[in-house]
GROMACS .gro file of C-alpha atoms in nm:
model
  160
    1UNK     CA    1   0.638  -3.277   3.265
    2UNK     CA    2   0.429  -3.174   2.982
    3UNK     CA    3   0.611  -2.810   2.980
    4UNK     CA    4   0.946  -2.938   2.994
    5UNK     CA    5   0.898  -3.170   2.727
    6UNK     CA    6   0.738  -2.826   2.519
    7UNK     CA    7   1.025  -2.628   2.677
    8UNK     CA    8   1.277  -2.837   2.503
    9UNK     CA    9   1.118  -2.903   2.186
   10UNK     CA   10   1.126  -2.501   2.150
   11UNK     CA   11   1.502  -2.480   2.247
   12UNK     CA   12   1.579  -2.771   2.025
   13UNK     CA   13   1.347  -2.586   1.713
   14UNK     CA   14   1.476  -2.265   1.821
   15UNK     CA   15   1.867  -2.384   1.780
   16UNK     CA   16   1.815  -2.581   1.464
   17UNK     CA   17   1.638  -2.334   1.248
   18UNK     CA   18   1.810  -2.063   1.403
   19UNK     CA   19   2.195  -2.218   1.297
   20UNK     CA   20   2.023  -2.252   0.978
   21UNK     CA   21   1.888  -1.908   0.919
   22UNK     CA   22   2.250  -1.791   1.080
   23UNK     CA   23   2.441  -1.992   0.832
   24UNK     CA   24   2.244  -1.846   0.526
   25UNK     CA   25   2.236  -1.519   0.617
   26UNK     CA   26   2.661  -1.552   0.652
   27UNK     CA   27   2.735  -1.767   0.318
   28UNK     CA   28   2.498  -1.423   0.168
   29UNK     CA   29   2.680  -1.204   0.332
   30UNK     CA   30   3.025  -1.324   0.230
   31UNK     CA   31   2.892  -1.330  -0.155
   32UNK     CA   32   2.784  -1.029  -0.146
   33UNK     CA   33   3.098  -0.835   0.040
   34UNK     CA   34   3.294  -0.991  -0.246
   35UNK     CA   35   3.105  -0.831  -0.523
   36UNK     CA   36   3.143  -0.474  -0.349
   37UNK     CA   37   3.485  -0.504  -0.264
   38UNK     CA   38   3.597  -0.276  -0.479
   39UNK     CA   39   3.337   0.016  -0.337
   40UNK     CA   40   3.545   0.174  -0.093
   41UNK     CA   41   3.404   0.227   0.264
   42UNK     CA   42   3.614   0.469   0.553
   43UNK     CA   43   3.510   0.599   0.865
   44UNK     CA   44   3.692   0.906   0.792
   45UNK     CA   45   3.543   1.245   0.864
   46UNK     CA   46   3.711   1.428   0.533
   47UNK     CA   47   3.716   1.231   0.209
   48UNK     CA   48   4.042   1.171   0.050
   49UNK     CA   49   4.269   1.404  -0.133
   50UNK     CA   50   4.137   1.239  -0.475
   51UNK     CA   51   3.777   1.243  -0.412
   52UNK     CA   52   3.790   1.653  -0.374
   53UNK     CA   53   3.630   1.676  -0.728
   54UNK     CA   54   3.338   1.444  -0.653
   55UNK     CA   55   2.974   1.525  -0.573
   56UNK     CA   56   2.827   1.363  -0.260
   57UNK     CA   57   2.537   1.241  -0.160
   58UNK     CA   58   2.362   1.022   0.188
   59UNK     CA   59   2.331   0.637   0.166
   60UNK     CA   60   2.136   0.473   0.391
   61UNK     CA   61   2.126   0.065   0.469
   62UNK     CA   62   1.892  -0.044   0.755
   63UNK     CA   63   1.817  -0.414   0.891
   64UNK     CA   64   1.624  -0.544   1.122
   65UNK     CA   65   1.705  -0.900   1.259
   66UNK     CA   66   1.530  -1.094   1.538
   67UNK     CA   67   1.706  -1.334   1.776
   68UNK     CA   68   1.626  -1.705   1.791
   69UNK     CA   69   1.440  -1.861   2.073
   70UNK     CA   70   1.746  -2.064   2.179
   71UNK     CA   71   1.927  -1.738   2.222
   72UNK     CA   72   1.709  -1.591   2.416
   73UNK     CA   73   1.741  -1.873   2.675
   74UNK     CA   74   2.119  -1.864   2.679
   75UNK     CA   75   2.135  -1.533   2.705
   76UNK     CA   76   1.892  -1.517   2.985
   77UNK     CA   77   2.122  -1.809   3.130
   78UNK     CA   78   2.449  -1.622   3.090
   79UNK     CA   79   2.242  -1.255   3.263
   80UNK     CA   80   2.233  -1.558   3.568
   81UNK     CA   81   2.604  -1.594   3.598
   82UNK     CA   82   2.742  -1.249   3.400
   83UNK     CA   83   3.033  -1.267   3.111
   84UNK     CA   84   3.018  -1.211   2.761
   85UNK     CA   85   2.666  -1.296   2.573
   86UNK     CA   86   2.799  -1.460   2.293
   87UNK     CA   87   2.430  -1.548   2.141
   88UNK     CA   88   2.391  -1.196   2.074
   89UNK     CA   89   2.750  -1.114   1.933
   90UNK     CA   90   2.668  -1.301   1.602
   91UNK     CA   91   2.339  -1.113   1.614
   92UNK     CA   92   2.454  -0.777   1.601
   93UNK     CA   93   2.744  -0.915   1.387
   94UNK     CA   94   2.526  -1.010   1.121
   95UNK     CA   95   2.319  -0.703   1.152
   96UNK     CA   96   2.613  -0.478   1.148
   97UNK     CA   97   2.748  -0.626   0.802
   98UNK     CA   98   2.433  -0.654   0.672
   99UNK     CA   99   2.341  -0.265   0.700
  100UNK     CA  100   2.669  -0.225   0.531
  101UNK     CA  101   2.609  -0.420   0.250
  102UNK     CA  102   2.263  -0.238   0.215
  103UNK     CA  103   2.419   0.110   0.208
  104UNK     CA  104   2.685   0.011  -0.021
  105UNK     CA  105   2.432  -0.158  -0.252
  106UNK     CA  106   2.225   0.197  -0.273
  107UNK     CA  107   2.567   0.353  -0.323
  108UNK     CA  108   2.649   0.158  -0.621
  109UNK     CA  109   2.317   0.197  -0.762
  110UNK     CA  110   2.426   0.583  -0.773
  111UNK     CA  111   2.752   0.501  -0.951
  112UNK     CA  112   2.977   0.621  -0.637
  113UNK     CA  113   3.320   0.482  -0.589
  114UNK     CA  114   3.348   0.567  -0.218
  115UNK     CA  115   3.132   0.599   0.101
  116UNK     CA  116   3.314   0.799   0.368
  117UNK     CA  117   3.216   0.917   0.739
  118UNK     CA  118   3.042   0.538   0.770
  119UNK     CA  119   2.853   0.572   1.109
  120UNK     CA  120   2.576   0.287   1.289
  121UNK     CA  121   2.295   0.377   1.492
  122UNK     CA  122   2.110   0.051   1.669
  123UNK     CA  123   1.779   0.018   1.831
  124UNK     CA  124   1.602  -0.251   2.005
  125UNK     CA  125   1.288  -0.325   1.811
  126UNK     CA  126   1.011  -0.539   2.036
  127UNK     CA  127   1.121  -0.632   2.365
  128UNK     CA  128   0.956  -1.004   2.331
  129UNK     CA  129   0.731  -0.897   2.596
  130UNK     CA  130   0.988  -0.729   2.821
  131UNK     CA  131   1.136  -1.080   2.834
  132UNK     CA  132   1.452  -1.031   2.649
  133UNK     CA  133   1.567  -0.839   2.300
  134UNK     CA  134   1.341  -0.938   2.087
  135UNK     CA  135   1.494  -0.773   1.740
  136UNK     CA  136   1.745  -0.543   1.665
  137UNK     CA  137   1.792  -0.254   1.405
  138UNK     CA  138   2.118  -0.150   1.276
  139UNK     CA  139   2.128   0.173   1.063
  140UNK     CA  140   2.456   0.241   0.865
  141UNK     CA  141   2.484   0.577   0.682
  142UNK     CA  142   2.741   0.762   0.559
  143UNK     CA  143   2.855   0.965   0.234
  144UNK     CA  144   2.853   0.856  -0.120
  145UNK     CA  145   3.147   1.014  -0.300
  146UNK     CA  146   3.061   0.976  -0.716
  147UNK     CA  147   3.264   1.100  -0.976
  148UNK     CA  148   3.180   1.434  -1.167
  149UNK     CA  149   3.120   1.376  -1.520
  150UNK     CA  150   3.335   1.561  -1.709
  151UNK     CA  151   3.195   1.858  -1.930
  152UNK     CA  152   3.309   1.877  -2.316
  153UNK     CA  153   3.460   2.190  -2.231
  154UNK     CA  154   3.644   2.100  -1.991
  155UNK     CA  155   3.733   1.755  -2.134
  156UNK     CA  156   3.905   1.968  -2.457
  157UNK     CA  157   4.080   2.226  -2.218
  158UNK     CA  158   4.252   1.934  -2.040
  159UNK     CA  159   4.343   1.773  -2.363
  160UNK     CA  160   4.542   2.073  -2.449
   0.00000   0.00000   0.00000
């Protein structure tokens, strides 16, 4: 009885304080993708015709986020009887966005206007004791595309 009643408490902890973390971490993330809106982000291979003049450089963002106790459970409840984990979708959701917002954040420290060929690596980080995920990583790099600054030369042989 005794490791029920501890069972629970830990699902009930693990829920609470998880929805609470989860709802943080989204209300951030939603700020923050509004400042950067303007920093363009494509998963194209070749930059755009009007980025040709621009220098480029590799941005990185990395994150690593660690699942709840209450997801763990449901998860392991839904392995029982198969479908879609749901518990985890947020997870990597969050994780996902939030590498994005790191990369574009280092790209905007660099004065770039654009981050092309966007690409995510993930890795499982601690395997809670081969009992379930544990944490996740989610790497998002691509190319910073920031303008050339124009030359005095060639600023006075374009004005005439």
């Amino acid at each position: 009885m005794g490791q029920l009643i501890v069972f629970l408490t830990l699902l009930a902890l693990g829920y609470g304080f998880g929805r609470l973390a989860e709802s943080r971490h989204y209300r951030s993330i939603i700020a923050r993708e509004d400042a950067l809106r303007s920093l363009l982000v494509l998963p194209d291979r070749m930059p755009p015709i009007q980025f040709q003049s621009h220098t480029s450089t590799l941005v990185t963002g990395s994150v690593v986020i660690s699942v709840d106790y209450f997801k763990t459970v449901a998860a392991g409840l839904r392995g029982i009887f198969g479908g879609r984990v749901g518990a985890y979708e947020s997870l990597l959701d969050r994780a996902r966005r939030e590498a994005i917002l790191r990369m574009q954040e280092e790209a905007q420290s660099l004065g770039a206007e654009a981050v092309f060929n966007l690409k995510f690596e993930t890795s499982r980080i601690g395997q809670n004791a081969g009992q379930g995920l544990g944490s996740v990583e989610v790497l998002a790099y691509g190319t910073a595309l920031i303008p050339t600054p124009v030359s005095a030369s060639a600023a006075s042989a374009v004005a005439r």
